mmCIF file of C-alpha atoms and ligand atoms in Angstrom:
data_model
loop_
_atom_site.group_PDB
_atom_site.id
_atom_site.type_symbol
_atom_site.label_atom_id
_atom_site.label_comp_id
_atom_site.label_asym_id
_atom_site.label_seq_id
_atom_site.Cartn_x
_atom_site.Cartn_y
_atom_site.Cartn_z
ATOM 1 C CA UNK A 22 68.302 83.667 173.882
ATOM 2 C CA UNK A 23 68.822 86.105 170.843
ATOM 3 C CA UNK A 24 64.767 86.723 169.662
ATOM 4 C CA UNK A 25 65.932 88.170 165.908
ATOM 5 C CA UNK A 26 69.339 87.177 164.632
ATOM 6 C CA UNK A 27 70.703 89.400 161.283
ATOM 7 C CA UNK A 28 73.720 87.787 159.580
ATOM 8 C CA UNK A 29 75.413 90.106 157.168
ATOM 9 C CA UNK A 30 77.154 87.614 155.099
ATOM 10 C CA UNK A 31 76.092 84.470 154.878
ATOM 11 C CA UNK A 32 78.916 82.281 154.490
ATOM 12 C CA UNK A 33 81.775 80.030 155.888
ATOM 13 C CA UNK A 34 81.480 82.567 158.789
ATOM 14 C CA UNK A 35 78.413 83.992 159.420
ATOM 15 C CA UNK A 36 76.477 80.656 158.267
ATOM 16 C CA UNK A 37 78.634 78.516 160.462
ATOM 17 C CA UNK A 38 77.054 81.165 163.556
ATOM 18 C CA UNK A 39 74.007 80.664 162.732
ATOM 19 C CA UNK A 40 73.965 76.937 162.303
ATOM 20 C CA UNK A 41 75.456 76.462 165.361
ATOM 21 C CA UNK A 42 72.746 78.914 167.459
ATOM 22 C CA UNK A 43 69.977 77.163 166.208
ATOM 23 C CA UNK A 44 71.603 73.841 167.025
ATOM 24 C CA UNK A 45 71.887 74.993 170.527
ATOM 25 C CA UNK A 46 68.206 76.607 170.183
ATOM 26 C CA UNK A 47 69.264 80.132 171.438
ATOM 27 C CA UNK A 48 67.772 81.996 168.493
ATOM 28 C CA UNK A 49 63.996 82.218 167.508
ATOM 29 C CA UNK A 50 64.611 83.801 163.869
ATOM 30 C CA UNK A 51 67.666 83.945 161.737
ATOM 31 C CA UNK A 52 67.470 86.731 158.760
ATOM 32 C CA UNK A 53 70.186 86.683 156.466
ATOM 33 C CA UNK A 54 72.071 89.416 154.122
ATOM 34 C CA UNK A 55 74.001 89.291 151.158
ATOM 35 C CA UNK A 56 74.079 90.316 148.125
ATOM 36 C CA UNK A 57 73.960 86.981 145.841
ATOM 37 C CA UNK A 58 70.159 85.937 145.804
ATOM 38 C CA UNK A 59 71.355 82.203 144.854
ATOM 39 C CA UNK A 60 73.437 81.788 147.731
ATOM 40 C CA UNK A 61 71.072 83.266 150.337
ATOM 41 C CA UNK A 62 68.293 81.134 148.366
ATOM 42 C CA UNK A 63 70.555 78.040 149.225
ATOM 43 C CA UNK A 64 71.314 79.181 152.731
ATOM 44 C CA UNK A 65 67.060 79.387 153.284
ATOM 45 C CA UNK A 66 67.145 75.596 152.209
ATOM 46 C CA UNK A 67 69.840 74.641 154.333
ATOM 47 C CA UNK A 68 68.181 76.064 156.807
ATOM 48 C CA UNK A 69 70.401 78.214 157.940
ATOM 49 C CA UNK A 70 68.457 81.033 157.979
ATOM 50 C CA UNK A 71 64.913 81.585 158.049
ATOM 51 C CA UNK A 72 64.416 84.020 155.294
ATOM 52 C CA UNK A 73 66.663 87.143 153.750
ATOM 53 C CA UNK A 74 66.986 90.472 152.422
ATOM 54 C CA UNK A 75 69.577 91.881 150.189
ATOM 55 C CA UNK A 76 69.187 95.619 152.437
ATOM 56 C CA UNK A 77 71.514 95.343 155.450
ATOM 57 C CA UNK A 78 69.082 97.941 156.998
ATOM 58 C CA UNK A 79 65.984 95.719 156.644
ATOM 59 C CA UNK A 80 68.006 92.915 157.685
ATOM 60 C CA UNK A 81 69.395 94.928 160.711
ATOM 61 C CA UNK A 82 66.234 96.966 161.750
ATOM 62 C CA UNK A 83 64.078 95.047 164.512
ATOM 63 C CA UNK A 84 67.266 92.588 165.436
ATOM 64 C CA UNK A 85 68.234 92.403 168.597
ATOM 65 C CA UNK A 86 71.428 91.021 167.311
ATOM 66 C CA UNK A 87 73.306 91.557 164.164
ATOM 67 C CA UNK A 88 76.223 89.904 163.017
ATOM 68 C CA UNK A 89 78.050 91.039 160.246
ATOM 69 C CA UNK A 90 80.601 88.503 158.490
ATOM 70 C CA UNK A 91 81.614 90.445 155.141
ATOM 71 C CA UNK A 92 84.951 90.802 153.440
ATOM 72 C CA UNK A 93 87.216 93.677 155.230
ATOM 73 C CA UNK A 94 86.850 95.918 152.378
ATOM 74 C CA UNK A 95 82.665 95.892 152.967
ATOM 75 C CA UNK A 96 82.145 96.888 156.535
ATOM 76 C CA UNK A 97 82.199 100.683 156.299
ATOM 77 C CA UNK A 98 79.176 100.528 153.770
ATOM 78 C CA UNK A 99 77.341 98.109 155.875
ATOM 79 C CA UNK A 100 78.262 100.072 159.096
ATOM 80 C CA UNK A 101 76.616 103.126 157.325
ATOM 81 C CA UNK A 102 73.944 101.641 155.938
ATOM 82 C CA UNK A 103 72.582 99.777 159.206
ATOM 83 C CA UNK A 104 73.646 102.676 162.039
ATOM 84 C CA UNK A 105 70.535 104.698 161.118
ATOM 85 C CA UNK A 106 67.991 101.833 161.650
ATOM 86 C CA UNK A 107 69.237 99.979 164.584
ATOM 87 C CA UNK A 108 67.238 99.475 167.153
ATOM 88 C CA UNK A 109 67.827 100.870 170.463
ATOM 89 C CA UNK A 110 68.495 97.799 172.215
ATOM 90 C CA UNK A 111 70.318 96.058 169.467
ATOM 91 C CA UNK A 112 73.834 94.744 169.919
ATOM 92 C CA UNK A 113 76.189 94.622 166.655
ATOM 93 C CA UNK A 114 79.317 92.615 166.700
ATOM 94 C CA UNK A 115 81.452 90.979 163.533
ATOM 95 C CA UNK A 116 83.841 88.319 162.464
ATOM 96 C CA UNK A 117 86.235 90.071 160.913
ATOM 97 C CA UNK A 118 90.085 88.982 160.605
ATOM 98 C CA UNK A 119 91.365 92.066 161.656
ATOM 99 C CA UNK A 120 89.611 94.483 164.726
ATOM 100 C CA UNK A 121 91.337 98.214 163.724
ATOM 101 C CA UNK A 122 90.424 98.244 161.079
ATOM 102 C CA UNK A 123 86.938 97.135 161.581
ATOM 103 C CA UNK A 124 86.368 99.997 164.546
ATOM 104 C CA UNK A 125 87.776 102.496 162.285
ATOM 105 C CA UNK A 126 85.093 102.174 159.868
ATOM 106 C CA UNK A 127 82.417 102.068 162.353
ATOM 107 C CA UNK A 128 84.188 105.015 164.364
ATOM 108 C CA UNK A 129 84.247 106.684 160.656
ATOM 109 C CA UNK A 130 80.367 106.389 160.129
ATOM 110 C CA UNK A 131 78.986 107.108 163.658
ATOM 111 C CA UNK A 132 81.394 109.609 164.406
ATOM 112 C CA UNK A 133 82.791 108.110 167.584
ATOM 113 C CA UNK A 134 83.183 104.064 168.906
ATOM 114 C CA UNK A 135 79.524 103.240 168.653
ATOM 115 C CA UNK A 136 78.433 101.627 172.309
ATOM 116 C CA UNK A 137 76.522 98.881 170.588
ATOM 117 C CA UNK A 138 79.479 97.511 168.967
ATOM 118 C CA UNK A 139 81.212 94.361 170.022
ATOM 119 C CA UNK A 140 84.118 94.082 167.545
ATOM 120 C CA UNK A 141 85.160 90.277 167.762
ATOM 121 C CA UNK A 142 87.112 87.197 165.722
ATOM 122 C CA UNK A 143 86.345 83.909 165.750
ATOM 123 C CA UNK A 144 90.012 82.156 165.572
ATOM 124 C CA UNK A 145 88.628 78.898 163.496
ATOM 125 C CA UNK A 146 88.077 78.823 159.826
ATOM 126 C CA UNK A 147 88.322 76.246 157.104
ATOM 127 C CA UNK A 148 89.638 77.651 153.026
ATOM 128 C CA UNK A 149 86.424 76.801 152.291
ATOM 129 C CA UNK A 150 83.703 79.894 151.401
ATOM 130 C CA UNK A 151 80.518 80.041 151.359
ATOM 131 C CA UNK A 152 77.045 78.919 152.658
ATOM 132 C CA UNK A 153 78.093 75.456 151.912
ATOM 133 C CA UNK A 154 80.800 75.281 153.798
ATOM 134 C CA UNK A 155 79.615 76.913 157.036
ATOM 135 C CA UNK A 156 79.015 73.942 159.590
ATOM 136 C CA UNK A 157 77.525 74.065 163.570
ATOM 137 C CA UNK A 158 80.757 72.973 164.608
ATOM 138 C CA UNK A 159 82.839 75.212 163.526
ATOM 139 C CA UNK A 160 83.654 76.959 166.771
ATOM 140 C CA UNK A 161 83.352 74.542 169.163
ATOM 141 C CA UNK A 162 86.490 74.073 171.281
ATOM 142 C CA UNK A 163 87.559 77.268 169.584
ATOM 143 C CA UNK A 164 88.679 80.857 170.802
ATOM 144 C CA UNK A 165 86.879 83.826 169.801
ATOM 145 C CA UNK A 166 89.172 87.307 170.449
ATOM 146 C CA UNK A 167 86.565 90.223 171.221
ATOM 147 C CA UNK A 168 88.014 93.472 171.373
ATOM 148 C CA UNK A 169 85.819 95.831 173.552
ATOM 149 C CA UNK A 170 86.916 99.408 173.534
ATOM 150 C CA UNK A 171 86.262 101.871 176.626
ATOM 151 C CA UNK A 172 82.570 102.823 175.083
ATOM 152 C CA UNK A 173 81.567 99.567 174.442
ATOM 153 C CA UNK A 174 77.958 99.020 176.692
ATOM 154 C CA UNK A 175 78.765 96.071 179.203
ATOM 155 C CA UNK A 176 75.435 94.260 178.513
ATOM 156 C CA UNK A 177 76.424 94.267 174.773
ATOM 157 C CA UNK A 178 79.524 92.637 175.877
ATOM 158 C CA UNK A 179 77.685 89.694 177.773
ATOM 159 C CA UNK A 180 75.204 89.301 175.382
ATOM 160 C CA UNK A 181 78.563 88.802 172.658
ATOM 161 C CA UNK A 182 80.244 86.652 175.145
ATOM 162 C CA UNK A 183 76.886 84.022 176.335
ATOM 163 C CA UNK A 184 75.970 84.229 172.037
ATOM 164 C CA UNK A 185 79.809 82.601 171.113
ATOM 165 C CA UNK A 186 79.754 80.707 174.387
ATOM 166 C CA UNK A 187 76.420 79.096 173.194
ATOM 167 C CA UNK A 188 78.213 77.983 170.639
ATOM 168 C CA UNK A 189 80.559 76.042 172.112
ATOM 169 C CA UNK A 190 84.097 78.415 171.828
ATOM 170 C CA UNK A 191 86.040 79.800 174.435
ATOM 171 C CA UNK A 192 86.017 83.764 174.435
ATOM 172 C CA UNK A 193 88.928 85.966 175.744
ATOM 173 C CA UNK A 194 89.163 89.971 175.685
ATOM 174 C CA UNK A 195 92.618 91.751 174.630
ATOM 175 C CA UNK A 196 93.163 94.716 173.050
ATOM 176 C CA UNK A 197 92.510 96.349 169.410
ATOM 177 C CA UNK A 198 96.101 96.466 168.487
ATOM 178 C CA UNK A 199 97.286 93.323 170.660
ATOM 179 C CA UNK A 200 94.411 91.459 169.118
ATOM 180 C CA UNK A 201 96.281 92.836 165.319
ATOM 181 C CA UNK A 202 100.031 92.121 165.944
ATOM 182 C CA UNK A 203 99.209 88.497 167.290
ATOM 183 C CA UNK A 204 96.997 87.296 164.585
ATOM 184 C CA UNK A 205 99.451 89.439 162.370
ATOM 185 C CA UNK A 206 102.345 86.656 163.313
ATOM 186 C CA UNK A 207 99.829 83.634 163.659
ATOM 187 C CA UNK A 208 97.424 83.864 161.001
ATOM 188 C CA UNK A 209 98.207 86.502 158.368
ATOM 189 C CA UNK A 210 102.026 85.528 157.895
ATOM 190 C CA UNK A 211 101.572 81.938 157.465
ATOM 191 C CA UNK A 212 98.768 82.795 154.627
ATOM 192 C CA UNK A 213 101.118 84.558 152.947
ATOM 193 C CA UNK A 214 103.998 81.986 152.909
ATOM 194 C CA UNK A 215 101.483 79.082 151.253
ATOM 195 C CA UNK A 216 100.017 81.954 148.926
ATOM 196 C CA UNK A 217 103.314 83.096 148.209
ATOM 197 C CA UNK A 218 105.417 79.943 147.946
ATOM 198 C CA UNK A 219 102.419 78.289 145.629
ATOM 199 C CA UNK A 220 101.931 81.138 143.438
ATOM 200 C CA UNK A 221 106.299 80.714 142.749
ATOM 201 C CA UNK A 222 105.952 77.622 142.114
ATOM 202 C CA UNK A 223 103.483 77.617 139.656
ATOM 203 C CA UNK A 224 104.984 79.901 137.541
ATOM 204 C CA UNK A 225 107.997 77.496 137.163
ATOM 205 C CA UNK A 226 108.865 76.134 134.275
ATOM 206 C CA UNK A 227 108.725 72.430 135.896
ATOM 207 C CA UNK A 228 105.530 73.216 137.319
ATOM 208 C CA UNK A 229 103.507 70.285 136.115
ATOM 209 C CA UNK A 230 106.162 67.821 137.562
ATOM 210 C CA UNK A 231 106.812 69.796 141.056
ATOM 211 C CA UNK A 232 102.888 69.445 141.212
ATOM 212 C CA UNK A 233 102.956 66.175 140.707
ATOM 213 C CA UNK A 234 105.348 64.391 143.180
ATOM 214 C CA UNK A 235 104.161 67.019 145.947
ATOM 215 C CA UNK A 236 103.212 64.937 149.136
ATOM 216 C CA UNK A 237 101.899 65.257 152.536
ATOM 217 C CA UNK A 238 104.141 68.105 153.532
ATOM 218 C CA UNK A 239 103.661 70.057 150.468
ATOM 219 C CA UNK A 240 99.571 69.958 150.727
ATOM 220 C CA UNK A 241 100.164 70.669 154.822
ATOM 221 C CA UNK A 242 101.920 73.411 154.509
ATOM 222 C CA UNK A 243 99.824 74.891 151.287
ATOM 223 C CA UNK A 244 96.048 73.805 152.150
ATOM 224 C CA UNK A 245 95.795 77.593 152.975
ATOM 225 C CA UNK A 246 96.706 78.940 149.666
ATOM 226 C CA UNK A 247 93.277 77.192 148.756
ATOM 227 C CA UNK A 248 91.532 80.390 150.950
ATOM 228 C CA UNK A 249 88.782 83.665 149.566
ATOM 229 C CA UNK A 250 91.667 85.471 147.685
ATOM 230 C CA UNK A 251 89.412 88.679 148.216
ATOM 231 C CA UNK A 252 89.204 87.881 151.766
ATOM 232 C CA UNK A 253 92.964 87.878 152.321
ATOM 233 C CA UNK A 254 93.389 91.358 149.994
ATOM 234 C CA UNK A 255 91.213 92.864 152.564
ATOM 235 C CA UNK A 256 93.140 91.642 155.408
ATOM 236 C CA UNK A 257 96.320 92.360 154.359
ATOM 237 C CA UNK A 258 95.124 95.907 153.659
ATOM 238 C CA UNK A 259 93.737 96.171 156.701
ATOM 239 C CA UNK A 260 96.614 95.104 158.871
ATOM 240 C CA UNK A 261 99.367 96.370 156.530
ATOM 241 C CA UNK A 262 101.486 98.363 159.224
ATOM 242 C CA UNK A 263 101.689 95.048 161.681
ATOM 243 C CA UNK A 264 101.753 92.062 158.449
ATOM 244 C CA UNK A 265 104.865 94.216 156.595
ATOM 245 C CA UNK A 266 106.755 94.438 160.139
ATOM 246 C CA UNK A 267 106.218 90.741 160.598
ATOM 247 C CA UNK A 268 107.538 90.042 156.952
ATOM 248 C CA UNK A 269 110.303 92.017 156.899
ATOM 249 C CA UNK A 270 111.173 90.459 160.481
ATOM 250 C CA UNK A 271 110.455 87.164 158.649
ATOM 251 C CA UNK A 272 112.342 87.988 155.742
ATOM 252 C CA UNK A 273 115.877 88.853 157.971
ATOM 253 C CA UNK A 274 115.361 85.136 159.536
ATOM 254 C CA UNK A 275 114.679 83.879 156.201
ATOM 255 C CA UNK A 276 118.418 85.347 154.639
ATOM 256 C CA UNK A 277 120.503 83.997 157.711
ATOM 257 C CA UNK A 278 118.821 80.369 156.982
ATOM 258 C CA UNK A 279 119.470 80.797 153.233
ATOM 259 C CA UNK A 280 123.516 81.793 154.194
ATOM 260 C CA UNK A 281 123.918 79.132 156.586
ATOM 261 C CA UNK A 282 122.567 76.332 154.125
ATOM 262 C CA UNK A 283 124.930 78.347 151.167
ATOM 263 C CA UNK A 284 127.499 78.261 153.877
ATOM 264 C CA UNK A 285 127.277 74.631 154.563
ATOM 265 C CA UNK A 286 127.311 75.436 158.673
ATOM 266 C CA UNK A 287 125.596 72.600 159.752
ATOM 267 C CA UNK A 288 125.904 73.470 163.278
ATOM 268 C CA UNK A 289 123.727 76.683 163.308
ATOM 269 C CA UNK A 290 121.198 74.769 160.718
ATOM 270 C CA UNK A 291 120.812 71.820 163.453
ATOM 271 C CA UNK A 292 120.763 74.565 166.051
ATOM 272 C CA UNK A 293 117.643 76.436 164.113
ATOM 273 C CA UNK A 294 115.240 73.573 163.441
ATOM 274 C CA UNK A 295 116.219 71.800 167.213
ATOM 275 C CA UNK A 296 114.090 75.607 168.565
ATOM 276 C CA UNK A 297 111.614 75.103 166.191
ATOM 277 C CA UNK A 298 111.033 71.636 166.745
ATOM 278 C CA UNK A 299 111.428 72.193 170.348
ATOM 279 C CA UNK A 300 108.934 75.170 170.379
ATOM 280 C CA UNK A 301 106.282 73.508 168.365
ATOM 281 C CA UNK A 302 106.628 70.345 170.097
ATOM 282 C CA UNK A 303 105.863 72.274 173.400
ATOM 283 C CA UNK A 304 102.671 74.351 172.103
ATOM 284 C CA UNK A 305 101.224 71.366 170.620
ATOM 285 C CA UNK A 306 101.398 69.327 173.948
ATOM 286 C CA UNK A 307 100.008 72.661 175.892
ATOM 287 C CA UNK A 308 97.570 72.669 173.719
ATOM 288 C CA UNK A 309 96.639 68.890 173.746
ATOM 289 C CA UNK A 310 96.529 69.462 177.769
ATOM 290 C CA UNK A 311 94.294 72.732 177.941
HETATM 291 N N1 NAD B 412 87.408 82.005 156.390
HETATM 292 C C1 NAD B 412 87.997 81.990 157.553
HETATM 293 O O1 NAD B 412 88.759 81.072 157.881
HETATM 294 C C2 NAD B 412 87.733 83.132 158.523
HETATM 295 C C3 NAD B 412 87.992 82.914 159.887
HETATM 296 C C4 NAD B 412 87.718 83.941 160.787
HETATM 297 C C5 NAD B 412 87.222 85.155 160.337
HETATM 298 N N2 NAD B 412 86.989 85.341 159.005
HETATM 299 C C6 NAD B 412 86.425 86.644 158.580
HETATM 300 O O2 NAD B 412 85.029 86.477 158.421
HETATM 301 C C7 NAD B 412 84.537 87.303 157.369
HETATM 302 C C8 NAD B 412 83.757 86.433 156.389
HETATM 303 O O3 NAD B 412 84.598 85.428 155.874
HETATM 304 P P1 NAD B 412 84.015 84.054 155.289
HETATM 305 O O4 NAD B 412 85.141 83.097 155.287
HETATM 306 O O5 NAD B 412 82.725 83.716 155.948
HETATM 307 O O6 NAD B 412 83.730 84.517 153.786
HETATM 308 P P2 NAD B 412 82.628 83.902 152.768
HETATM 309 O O7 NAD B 412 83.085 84.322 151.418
HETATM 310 O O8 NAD B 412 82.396 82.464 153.037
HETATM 311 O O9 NAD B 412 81.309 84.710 153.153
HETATM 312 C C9 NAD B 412 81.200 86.098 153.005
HETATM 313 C C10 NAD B 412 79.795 86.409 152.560
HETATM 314 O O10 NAD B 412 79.655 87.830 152.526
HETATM 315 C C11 NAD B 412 78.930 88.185 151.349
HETATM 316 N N3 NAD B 412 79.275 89.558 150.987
HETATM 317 C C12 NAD B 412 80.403 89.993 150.406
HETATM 318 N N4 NAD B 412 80.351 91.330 150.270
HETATM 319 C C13 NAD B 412 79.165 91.730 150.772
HETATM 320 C C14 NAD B 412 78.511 92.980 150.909
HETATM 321 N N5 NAD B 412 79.081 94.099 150.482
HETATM 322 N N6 NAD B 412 77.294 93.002 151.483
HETATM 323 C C15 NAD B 412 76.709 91.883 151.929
HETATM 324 N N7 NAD B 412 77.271 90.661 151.818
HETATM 325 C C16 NAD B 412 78.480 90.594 151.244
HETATM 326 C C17 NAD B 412 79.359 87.163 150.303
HETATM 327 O O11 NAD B 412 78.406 87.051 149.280
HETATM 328 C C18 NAD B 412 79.467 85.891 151.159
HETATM 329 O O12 NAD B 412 78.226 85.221 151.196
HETATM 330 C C19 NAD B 412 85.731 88.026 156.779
HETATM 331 O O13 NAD B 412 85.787 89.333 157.303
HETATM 332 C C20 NAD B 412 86.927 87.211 157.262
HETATM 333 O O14 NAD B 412 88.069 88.030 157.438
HETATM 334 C C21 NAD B 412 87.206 84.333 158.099
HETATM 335 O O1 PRE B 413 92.187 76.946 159.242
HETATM 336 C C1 PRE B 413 92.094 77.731 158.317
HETATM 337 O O2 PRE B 413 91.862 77.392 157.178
HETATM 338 C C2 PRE B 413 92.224 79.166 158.560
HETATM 339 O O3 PRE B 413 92.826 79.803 157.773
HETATM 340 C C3 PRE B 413 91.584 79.793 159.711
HETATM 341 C C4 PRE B 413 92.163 81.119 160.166
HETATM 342 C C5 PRE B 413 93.615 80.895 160.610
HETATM 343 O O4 PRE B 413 93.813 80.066 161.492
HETATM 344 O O5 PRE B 413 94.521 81.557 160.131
HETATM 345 C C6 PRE B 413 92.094 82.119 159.066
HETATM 346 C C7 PRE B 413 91.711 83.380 159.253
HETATM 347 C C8 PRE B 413 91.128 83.813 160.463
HETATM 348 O O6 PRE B 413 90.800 85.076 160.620
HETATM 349 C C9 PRE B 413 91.028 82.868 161.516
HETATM 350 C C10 PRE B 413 91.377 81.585 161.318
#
């Protein structure tokens, strides 16, 4: 049972974690933080949380569990500003897409890797932002990645683990830069390919008509390139070193499909999309039997 819950954040992310706590009744108060008084106004009458601050140190002092679920590019400020006024038995853990970059910043305030942190990642998400979109369900049936480092207290750890297990998701423990490279090749490359391949299409000449007869596979493969663009500048500047090797690997796999359609070889274009098909086929029905 978490007594005083801070969420840093309050949307898609961090609303979705506290909806789904208080569905479960495992937290007695929910105080949120932002810094758009309209949207932490709506969040109070969703009832999401149960009342809000725009200081991350009010928000965060007297918690006994904070979770922050900002934009990359805003966890070293709210790192620095809540450090000073946590309270001693307070356990701080986040949301964010990428973990190195996220410990950095809190090793960069505190001056080393901060015992009370929990870095984590909830692998579910919607291209949906904000308050309104956050949901109970959200992580249920879902994995959540936490990424403890040597210092992090064990207790905090639990208290992480029972908190996302409460809300239904599955919670595994891998490495920092494991935790990067994966989600690097699963998450962050795929975002770019609907951002990128929308965003050249558009500026087509024939956009209004390639638009138009798009069909299932079109808004399939692109219902990502709907997502926070400030969100996804923060990631990829976050996880720059492990995204650009996965794009230029990408990239090389890319040309040889590009000369084997120029070159008409039908034999290594059959052979291609047979893997594929073969290794999606298989992780869909490991999935569907997990
Ligand atoms: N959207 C997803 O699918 C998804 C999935 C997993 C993890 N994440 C991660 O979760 C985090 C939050 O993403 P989201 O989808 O909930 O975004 P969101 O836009 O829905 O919510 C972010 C909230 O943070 C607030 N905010 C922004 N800057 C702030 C600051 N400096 N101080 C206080 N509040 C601030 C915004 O006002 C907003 O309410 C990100 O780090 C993202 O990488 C997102
Ligand atoms: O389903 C989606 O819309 C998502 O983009 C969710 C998704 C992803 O699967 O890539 C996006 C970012 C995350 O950090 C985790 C999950």
């Amino acid at each position: 049972m978490i007594r005083r819950l801070a969420v840093i954040g309050v949307g898609l992310i961090g609303g979705s974690l506290a909806r789904a706590l208080r569905a479960a009744n495992a937290v007695e108060e929910v105080i949120g933080c932002g810094r758009a008084p309209a949207n932490l106004a709506r969040a109070r009458e969703l009832g999401v949380i149960d009342r809000f601050t725009q200081d991350p140190a009010a928000a965060a002092a007297d918690a006994d569990m904070v979770f922050i679920a900002v934009p990359l590019g805003a966890m070293r400020d709210i790192f620095a500003t809540i450090a000073p006024r946590l309270a001693p038995e307070a356990v701080v853990t986040d949301g964010g897409s990428v973990k190195g970059s996220v410990v950095a910043d809190a090793v960069s305030v505190v001056g080393r890797a901060p015992p009370w942190l929990v870095p984590g990642h909830p692998i579910a998400g919607t291209e949906h932002s904000g308050v309104e979109a956050s949901f109970a369900e959200l992580y249920r049936g879902r994995r959540v990645i936490l990424t403890p480092l040597s210092e992090t207290d064990n207790t905090a750890l639990e208290r992480v683990t029972q908190m996302w297990e409460c809300c239904g998701a599955e919670v595994t423990t891998m490495s920092v830069a494991h935790h990067d490279e994966i989600l690097a090749a699963t998450s962050h490359l795929p975002h770019m390919l609907a951002f990128g391949l929308v965003d050249t299409l558009s500026r087509m000449h024939e956009h209004e008509d390639i638009f138009r007869y798009a069909a299932g596979g079109f808004r399939d493969f692109t219902r990502i390139a709907s997502s926070n663009p400030v969100m996804w500048r923060d990631i990829c500047l976050a996880n720059r070193e492990a995204l650009s090797a996965m794009l230029a690997r990408f990239s090389v796999e890319m040309t040889d499909l590009a000369e084997s359609i120029r070159r008409a070889d039908a034999e290594r274009l059959l052979s291609i999309f047979e893997r594929a098909k073969q290794a999606r086929d298989q992780q869909v029905e490991r999935a569907r039997s997990a």
